mmCIF file of C-alpha atoms and ligand atoms in Angstrom:
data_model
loop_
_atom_site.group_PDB
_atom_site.id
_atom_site.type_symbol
_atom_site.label_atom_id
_atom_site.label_comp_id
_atom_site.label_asym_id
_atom_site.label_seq_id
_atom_site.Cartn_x
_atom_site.Cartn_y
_atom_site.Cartn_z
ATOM 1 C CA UNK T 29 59.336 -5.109 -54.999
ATOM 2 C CA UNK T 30 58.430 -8.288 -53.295
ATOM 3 C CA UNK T 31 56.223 -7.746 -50.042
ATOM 4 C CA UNK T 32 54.849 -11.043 -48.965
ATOM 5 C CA UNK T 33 53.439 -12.119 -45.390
ATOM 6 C CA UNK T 34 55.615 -13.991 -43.283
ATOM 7 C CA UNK T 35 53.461 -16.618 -42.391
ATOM 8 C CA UNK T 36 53.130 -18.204 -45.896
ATOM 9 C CA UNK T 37 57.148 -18.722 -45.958
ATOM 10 C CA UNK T 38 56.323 -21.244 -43.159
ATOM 11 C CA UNK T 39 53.777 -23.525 -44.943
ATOM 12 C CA UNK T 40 55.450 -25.962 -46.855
ATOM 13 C CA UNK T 41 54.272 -28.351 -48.566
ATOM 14 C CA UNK T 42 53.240 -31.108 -46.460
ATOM 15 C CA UNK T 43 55.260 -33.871 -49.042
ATOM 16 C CA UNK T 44 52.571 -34.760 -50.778
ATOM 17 C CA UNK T 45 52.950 -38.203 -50.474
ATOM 18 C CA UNK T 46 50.495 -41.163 -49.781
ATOM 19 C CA UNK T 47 51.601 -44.460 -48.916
ATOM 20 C CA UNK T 48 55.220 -43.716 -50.063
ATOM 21 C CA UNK T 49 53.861 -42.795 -53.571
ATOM 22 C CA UNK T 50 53.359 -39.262 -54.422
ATOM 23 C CA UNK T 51 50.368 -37.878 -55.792
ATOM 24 C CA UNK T 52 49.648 -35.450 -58.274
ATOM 25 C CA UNK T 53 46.331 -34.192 -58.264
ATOM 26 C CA UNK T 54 44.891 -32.667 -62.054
ATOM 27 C CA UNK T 55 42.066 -30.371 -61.620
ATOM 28 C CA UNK T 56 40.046 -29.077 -64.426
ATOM 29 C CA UNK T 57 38.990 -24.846 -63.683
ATOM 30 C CA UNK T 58 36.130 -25.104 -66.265
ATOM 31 C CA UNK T 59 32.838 -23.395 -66.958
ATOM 32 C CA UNK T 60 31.003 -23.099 -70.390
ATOM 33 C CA UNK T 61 30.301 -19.474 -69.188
ATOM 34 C CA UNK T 62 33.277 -17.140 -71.003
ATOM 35 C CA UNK T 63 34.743 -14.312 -69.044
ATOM 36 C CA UNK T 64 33.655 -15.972 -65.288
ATOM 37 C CA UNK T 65 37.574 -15.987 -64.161
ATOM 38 C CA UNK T 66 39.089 -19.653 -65.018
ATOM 39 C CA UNK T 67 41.642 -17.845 -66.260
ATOM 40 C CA UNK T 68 42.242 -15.656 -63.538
ATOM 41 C CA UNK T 69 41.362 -18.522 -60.925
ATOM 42 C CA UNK T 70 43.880 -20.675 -62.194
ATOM 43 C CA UNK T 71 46.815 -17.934 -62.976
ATOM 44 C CA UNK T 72 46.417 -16.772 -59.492
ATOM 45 C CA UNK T 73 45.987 -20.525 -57.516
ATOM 46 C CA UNK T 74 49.054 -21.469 -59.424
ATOM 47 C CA UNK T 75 50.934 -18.770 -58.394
ATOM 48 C CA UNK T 76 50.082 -18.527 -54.690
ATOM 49 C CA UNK T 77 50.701 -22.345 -54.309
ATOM 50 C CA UNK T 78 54.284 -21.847 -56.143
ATOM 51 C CA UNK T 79 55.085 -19.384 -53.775
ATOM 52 C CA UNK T 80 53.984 -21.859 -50.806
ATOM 53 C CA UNK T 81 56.425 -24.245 -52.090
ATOM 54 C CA UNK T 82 54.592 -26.590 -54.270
ATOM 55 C CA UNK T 83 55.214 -27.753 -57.555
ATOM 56 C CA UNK T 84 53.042 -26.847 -60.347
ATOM 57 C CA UNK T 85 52.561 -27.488 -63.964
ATOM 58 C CA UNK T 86 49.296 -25.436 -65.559
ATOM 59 C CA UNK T 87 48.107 -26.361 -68.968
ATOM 60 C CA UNK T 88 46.093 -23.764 -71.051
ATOM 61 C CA UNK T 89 43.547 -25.558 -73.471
ATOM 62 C CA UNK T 90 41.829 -22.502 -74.614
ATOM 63 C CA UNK T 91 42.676 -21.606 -77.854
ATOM 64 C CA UNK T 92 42.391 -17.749 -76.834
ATOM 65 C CA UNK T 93 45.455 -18.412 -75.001
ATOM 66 C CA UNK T 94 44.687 -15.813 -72.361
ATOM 67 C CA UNK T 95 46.734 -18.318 -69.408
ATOM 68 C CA UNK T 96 49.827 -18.630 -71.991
ATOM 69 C CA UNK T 97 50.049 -14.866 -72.838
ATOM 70 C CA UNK T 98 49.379 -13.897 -68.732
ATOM 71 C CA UNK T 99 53.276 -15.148 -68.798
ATOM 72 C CA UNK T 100 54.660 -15.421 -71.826
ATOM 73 C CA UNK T 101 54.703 -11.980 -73.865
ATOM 74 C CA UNK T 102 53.304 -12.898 -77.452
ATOM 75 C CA UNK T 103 56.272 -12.189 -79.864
ATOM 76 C CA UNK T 104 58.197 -14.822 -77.471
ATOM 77 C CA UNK T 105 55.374 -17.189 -78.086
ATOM 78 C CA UNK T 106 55.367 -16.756 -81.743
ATOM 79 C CA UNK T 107 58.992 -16.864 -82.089
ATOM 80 C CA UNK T 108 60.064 -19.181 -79.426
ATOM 81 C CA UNK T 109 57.241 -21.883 -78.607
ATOM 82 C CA UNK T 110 54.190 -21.507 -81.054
ATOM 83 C CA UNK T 111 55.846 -24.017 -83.798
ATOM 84 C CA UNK T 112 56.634 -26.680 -81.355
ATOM 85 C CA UNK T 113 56.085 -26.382 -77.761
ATOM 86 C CA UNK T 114 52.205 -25.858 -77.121
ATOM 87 C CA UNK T 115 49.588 -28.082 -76.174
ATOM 88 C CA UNK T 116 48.259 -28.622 -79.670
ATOM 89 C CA UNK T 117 51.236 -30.105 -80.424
ATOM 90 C CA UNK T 118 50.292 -33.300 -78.806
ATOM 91 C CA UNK T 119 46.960 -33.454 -80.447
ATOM 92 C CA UNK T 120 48.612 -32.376 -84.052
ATOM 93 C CA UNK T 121 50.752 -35.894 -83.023
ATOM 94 C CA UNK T 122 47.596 -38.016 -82.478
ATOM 95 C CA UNK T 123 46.528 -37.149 -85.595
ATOM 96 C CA UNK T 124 49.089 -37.716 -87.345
ATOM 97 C CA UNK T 125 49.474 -40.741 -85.831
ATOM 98 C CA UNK T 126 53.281 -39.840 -84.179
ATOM 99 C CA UNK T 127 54.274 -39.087 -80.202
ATOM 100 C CA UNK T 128 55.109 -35.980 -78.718
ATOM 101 C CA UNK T 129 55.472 -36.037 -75.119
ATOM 102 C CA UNK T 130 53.638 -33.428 -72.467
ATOM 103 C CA UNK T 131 57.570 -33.505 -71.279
ATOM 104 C CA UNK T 132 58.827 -31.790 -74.710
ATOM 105 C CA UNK T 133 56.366 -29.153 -74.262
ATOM 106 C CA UNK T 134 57.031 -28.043 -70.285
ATOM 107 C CA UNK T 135 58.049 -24.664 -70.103
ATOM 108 C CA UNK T 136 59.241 -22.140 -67.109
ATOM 109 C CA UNK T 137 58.119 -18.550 -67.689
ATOM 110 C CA UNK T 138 60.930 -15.906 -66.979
ATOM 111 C CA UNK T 139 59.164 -13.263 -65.128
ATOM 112 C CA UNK T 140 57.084 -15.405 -62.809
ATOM 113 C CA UNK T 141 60.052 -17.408 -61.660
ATOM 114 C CA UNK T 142 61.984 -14.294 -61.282
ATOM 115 C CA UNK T 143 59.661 -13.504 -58.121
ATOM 116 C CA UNK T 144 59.492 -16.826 -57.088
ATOM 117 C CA UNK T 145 62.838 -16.756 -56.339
ATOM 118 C CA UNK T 146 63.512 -20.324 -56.007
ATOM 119 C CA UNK T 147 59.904 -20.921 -54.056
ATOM 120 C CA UNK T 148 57.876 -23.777 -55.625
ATOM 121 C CA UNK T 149 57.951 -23.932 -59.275
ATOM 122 C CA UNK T 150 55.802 -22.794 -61.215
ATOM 123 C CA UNK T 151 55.301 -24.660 -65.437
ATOM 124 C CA UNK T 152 53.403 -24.387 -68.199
ATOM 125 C CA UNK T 153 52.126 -25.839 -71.160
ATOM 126 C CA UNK T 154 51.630 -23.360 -73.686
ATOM 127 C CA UNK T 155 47.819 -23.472 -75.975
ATOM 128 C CA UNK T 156 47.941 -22.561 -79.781
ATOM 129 C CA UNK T 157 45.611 -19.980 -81.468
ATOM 130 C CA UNK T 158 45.620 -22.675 -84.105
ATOM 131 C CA UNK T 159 43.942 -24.861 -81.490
ATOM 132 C CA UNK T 160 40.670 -23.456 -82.278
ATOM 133 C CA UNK T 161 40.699 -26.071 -85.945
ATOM 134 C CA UNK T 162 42.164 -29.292 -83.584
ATOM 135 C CA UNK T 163 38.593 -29.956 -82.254
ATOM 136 C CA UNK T 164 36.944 -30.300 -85.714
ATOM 137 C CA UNK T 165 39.950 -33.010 -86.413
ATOM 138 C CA UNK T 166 39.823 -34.994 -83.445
ATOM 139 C CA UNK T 167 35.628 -35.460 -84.786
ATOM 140 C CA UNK T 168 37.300 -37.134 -87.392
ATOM 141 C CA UNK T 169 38.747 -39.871 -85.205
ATOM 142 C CA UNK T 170 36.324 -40.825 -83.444
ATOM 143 C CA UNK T 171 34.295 -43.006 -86.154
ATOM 144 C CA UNK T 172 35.243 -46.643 -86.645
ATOM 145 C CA UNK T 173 34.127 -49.439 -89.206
ATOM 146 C CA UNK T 174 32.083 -51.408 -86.017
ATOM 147 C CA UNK T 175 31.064 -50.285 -82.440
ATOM 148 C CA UNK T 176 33.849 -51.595 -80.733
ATOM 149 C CA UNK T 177 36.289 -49.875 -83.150
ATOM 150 C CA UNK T 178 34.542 -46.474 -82.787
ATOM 151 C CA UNK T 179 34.404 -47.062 -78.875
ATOM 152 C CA UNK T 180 38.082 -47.960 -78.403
ATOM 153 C CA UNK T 181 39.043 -44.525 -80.886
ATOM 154 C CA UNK T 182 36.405 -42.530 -78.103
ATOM 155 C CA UNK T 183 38.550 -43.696 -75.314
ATOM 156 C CA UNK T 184 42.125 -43.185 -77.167
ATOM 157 C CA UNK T 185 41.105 -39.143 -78.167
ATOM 158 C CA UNK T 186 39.166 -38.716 -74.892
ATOM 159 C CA UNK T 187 42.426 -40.667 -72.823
ATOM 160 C CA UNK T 188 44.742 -37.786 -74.398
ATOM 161 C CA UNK T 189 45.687 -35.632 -71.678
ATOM 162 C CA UNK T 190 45.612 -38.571 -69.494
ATOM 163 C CA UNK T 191 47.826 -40.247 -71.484
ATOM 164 C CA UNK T 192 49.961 -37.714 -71.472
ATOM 165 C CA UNK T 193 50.412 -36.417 -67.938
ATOM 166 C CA UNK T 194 51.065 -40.545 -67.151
ATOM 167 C CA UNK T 195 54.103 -40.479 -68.581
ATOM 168 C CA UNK T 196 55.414 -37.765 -66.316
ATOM 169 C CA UNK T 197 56.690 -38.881 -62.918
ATOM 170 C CA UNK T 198 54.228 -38.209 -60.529
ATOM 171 C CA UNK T 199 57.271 -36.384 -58.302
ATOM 172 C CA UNK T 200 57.721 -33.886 -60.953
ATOM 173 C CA UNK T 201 54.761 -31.917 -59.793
ATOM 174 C CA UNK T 202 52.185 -31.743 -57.024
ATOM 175 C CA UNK T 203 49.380 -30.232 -58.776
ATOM 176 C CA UNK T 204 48.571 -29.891 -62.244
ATOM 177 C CA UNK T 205 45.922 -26.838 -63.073
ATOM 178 C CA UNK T 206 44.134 -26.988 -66.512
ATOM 179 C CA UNK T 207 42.664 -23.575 -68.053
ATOM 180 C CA UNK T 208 39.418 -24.968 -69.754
ATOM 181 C CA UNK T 209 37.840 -23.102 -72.881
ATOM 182 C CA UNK T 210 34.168 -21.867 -72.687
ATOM 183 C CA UNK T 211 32.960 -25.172 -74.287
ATOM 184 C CA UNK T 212 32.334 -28.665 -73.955
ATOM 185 C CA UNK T 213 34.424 -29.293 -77.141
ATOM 186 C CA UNK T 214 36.852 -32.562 -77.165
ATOM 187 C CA UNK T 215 39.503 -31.074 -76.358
ATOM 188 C CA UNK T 216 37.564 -30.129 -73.069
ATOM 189 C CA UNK T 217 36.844 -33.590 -72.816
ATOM 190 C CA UNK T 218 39.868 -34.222 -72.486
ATOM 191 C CA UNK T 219 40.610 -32.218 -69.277
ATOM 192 C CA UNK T 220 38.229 -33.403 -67.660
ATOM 193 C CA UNK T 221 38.977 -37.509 -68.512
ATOM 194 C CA UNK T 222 42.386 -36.687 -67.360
ATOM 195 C CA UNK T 223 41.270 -34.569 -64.163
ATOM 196 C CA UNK T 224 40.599 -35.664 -60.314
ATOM 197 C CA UNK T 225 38.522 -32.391 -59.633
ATOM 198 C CA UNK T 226 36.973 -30.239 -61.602
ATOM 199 C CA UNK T 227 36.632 -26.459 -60.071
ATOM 200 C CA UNK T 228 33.836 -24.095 -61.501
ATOM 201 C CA UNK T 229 33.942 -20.308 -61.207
ATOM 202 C CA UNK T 230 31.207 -18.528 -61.173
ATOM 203 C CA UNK T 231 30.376 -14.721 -61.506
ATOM 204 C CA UNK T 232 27.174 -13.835 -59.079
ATOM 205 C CA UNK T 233 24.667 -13.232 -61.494
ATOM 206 C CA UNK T 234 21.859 -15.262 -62.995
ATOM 207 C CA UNK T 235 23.220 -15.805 -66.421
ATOM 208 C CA UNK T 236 26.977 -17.160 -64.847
ATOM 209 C CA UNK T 237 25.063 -19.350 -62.280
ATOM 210 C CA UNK T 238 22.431 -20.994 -65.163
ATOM 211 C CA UNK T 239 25.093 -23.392 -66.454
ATOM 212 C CA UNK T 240 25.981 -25.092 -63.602
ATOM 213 C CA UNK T 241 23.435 -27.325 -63.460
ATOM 214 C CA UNK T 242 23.978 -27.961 -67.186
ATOM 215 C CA UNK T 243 27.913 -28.364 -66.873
ATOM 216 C CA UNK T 244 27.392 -31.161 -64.054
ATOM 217 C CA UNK T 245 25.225 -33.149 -66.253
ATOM 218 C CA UNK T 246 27.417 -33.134 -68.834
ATOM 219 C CA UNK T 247 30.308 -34.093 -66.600
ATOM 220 C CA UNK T 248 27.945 -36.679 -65.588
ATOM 221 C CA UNK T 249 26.977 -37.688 -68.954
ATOM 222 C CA UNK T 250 30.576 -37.949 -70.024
ATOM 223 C CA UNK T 251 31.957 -39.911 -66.896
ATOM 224 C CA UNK T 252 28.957 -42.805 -67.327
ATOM 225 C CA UNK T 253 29.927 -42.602 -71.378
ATOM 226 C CA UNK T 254 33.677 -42.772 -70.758
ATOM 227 C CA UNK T 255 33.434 -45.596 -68.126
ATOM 228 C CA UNK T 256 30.862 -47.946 -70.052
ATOM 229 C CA UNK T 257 33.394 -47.795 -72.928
ATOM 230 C CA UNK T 258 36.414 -48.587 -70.663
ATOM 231 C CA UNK T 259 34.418 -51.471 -69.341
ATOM 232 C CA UNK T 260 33.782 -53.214 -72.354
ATOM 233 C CA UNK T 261 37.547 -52.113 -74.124
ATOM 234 C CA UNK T 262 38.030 -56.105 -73.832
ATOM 235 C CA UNK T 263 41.716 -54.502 -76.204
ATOM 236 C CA UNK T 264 43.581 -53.379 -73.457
ATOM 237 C CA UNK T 265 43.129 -51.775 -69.921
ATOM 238 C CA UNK T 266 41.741 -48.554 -69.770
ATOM 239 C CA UNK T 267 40.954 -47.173 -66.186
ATOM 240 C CA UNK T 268 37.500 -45.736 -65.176
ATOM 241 C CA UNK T 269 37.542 -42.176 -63.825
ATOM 242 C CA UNK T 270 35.884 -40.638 -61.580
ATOM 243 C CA UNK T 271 36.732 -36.808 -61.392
ATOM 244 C CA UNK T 272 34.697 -35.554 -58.177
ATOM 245 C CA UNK T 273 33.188 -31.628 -58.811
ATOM 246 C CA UNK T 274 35.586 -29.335 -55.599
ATOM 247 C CA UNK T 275 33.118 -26.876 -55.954
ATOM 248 C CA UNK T 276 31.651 -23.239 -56.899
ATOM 249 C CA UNK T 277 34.146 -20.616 -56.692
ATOM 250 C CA UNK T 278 32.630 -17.000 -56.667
ATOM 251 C CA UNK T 279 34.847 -14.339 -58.769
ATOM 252 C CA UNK T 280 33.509 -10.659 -59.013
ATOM 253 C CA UNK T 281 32.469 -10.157 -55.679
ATOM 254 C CA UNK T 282 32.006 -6.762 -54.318
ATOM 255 C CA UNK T 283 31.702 -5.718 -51.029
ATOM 256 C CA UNK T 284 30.304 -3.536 -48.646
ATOM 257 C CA UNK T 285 31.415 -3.781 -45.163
ATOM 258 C CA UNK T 286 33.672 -6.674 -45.795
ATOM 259 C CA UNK T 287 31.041 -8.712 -47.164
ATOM 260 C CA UNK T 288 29.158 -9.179 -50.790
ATOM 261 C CA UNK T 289 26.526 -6.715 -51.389
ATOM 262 C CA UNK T 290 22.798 -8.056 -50.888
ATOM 263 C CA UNK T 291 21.871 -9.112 -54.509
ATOM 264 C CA UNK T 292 25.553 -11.058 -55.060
ATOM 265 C CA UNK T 293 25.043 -12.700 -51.687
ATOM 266 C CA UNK T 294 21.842 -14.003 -53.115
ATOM 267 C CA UNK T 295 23.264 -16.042 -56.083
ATOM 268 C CA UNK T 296 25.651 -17.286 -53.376
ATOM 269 C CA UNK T 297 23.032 -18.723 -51.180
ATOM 270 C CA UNK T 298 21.199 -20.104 -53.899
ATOM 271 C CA UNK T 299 23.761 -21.807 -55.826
ATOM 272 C CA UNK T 300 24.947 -23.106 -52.339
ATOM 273 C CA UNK T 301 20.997 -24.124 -51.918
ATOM 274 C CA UNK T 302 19.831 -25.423 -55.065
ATOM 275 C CA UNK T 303 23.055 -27.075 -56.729
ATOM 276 C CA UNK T 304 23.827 -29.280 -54.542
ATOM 277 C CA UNK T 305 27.689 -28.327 -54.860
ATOM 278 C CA UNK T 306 30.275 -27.436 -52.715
ATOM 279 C CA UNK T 307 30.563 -23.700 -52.418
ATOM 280 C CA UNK T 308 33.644 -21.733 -51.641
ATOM 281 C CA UNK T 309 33.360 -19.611 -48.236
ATOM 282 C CA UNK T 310 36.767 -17.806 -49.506
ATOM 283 C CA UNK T 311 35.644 -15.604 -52.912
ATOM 284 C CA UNK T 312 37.996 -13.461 -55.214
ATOM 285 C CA UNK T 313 36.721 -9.664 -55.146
ATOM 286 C CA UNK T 314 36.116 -7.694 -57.843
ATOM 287 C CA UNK T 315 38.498 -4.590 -58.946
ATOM 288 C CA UNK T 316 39.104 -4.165 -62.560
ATOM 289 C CA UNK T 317 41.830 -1.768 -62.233
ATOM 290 C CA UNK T 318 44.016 -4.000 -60.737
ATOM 291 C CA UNK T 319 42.839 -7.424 -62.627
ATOM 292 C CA UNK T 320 42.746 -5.617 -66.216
ATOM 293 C CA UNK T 321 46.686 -5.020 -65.416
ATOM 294 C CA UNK T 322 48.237 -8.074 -64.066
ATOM 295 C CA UNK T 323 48.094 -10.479 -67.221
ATOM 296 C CA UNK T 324 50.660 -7.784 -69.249
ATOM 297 C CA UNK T 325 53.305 -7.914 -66.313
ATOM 298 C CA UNK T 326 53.789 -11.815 -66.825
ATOM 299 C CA UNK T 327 53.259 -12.474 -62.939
ATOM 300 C CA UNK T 328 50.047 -13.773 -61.360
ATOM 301 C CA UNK T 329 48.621 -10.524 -59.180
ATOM 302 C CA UNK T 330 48.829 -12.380 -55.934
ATOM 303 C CA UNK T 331 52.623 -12.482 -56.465
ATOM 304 C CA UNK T 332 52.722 -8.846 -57.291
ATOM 305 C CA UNK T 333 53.858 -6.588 -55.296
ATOM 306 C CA UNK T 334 52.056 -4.126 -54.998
ATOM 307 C CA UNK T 335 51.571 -2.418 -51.546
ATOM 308 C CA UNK T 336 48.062 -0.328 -51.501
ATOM 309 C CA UNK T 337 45.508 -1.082 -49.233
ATOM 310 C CA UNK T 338 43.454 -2.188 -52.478
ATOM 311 C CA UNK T 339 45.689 -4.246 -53.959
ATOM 312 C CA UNK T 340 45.900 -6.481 -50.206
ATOM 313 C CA UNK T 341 42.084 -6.332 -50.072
ATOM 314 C CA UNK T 342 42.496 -8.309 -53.010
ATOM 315 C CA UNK T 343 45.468 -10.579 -52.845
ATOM 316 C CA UNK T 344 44.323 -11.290 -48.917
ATOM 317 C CA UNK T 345 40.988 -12.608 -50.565
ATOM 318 C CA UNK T 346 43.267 -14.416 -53.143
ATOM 319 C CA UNK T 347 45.369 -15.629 -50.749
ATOM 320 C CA UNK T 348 42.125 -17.252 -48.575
ATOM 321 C CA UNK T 349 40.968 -18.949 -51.593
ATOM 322 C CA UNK T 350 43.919 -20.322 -52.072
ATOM 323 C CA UNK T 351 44.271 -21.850 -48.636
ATOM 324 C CA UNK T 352 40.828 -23.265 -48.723
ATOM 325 C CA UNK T 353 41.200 -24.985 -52.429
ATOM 326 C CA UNK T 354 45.013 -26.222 -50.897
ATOM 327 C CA UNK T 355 42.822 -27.674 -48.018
ATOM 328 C CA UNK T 356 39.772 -29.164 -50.428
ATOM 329 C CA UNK T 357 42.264 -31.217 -52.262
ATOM 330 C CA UNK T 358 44.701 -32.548 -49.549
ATOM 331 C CA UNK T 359 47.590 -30.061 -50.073
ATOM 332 C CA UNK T 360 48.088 -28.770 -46.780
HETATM 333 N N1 ATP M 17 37.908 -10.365 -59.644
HETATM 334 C C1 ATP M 17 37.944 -9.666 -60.771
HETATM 335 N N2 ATP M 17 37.736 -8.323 -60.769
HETATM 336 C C2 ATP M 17 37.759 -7.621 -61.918
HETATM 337 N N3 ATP M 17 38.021 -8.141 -63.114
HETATM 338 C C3 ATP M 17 38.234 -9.467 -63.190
HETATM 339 C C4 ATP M 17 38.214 -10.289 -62.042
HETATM 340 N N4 ATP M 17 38.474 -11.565 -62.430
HETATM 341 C C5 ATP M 17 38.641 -11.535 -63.759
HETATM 342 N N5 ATP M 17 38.511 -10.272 -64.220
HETATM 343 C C6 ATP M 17 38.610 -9.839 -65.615
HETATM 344 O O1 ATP M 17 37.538 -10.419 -66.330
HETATM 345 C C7 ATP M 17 37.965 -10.845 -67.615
HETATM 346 C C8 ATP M 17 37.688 -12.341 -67.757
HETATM 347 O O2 ATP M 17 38.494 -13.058 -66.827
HETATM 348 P P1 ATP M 17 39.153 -14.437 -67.230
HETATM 349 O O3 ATP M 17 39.882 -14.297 -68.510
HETATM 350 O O4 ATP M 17 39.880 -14.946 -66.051
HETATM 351 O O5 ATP M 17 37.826 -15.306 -67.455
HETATM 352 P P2 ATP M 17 37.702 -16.687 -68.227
HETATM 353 O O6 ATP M 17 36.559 -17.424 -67.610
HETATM 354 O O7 ATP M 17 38.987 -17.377 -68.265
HETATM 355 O O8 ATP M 17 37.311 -16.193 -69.696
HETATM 356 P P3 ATP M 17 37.210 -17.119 -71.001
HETATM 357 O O9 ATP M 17 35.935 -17.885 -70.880
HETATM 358 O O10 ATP M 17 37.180 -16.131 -72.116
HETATM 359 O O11 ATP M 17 38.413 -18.006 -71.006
HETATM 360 C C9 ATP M 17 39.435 -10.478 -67.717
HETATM 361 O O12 ATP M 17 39.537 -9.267 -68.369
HETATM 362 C C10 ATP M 17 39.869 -10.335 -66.270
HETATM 363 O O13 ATP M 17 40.915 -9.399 -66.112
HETATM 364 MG MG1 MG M 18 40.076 -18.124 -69.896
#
């Protein structure tokens, strides 16, 4: 069932180490748009850079759960992790005041490292449908009886998922994808405190390409917030961040002679023009056939293997994006 090119077999990873300490880079796949392909972006990056050899952890923060169920079928989730292995355990535990380590909640799905056969390896956090109530708590944490009290709670919530992925050996993985929800809630906050890059997908039309602008600012707006507070947290040491925006990935694309069609080609050159972002060159194409199917089989579709001159169309543009994002980050 597995038909995969030769030449990815030979790129390994490169040991992703920098001066004798390795690195594990945490990038955010967020836009406030719903339905633009985080999802799908991050299923199928994951996936492709498993099979290269690298070792990956994803973490779904949507409360929709769409990443979780693309490889975990739902009755195993309800019976087997949704009590105590999913990401809103660890927020349950800061409310409560108690630990519960990302470690406890690392999972391997079945199906997908079936077909990896011992490439890479491939993790991931679990979200909760229950997730959906955690944001409302976490408001509730965030006041204090001064300023400095209510600024040091900001940075503990906000530090979560940092907090979190710190504990875990930095050996353990090379890259660590989080699934974003289509908001700017805390918990989304949280991503992006703990991430290095943040990677936006886009569809090519005008109401998918009006947030961007909006989303940066609000990065923005966060980063200056979260750093002022670290600054003056004269408590303990709390690092500033700096996640840096990789860039505008296009999903959706159709083509016409092996390149977008005229008006889709237009949002690409203005987004590349007017936001002042990185852009992909490498897209994902659009087939809804194909894309509709892959969550229910439990394996990202680039992995698939499915042999029609579609389906390669479509795991060949997969497979670029893939390469360039490996190459945006350091990977290769
Ligand atoms: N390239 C594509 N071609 C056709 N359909 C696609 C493509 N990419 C994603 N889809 C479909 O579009 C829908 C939305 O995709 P996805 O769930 O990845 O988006 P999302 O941004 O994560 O959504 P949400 O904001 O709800 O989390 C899904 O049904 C998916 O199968
Ligand atoms: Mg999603």
């Amino acid at each position: 069932m597995l038909k995969k090119k030769n030449w990815r077999d030979m790129i390994g990873p490169s040991a992703w180490v920098i001066d004798g300490a390795f690195v594990m880079h945490i990038v955010s796949v967020i836009n406030y748009k719903g339905g633009v392909g985080k999802t799908t972006v991050t299923t199928n990056l994951a996936g492709e850079l498993a099979w290269r050899g690298y070792k990956i952890l994803m973490i779904d923060l949507d409360p929709q759960a769409s990443l979780t169920f693309s490889f975990i079928r739902p009755e195993d989730w309800k019976n087997l992790f949704s009590d105590n292995k999913t990401i809103k355990n660890s927020f349950d535990a800061l409310l409560a005041g108690t630990s519960s380590p990302l470690a406890n909640l690392i999972l391997e799905p079945k199906r997908a490292k079936t077909v990896l056969s011992g490439r890479g390896k491939l993790d991931l956090i679990c979200s909760h449908l229950g997730l959906i109530n955690v944001d409302l708590e976490l408001a509730t944490l965030l006041g204090g009886a001064n300023m400095k009290q209510s600024k040091q709670n900001f940075l503990k919530v906000h530090r979560r998922l940092a907090d979190g992925l710190s504990q875990i050996p930095s050996d353990q993985y090379d890259l660590v994808l989080i699934d974003c929800p289509p908001n700017f809630n805390i918990v989304t906050k949280t991503a992006i405190v703990a991430s290095d890059f943040i990677l936006i997908p886009t569809r090519p039309d005008y109401l998918s390409t009006l947030g961007i602008d909006y989303l940066i600012k609000n990065v923005s707006s966060l980063v200056e917030d979260y750093n002022d507070y670290a600054q003056e947290n004269t408590g303990s040491y709390t690092p500033e961040i700096q996640p840096a925006a990789l860039g505008v990935l296009f999903n959706m694309i159709q083509e016409r002679s092996d390149d977008p069609i005229r008006t889709q080609h237009n949002y690409m050159q203005q987004v590349r023009a007017q936001s002042g972002l990185n852009v992909f060159d490498s897209y994902i194409k659009r087939n809804d056939t194909i894309f509709a199917r892959a969550p229910e089989t439990g394996v990202p579709l680039v992995l698939n293997g499915y042999t029609s001159g579609t389906y390669k169309n479509v795991v060949d543009g997969l497979e670029e994006v893939a390469s360039e994002f490996a190459n945006q980050i350091g990977l290769i």
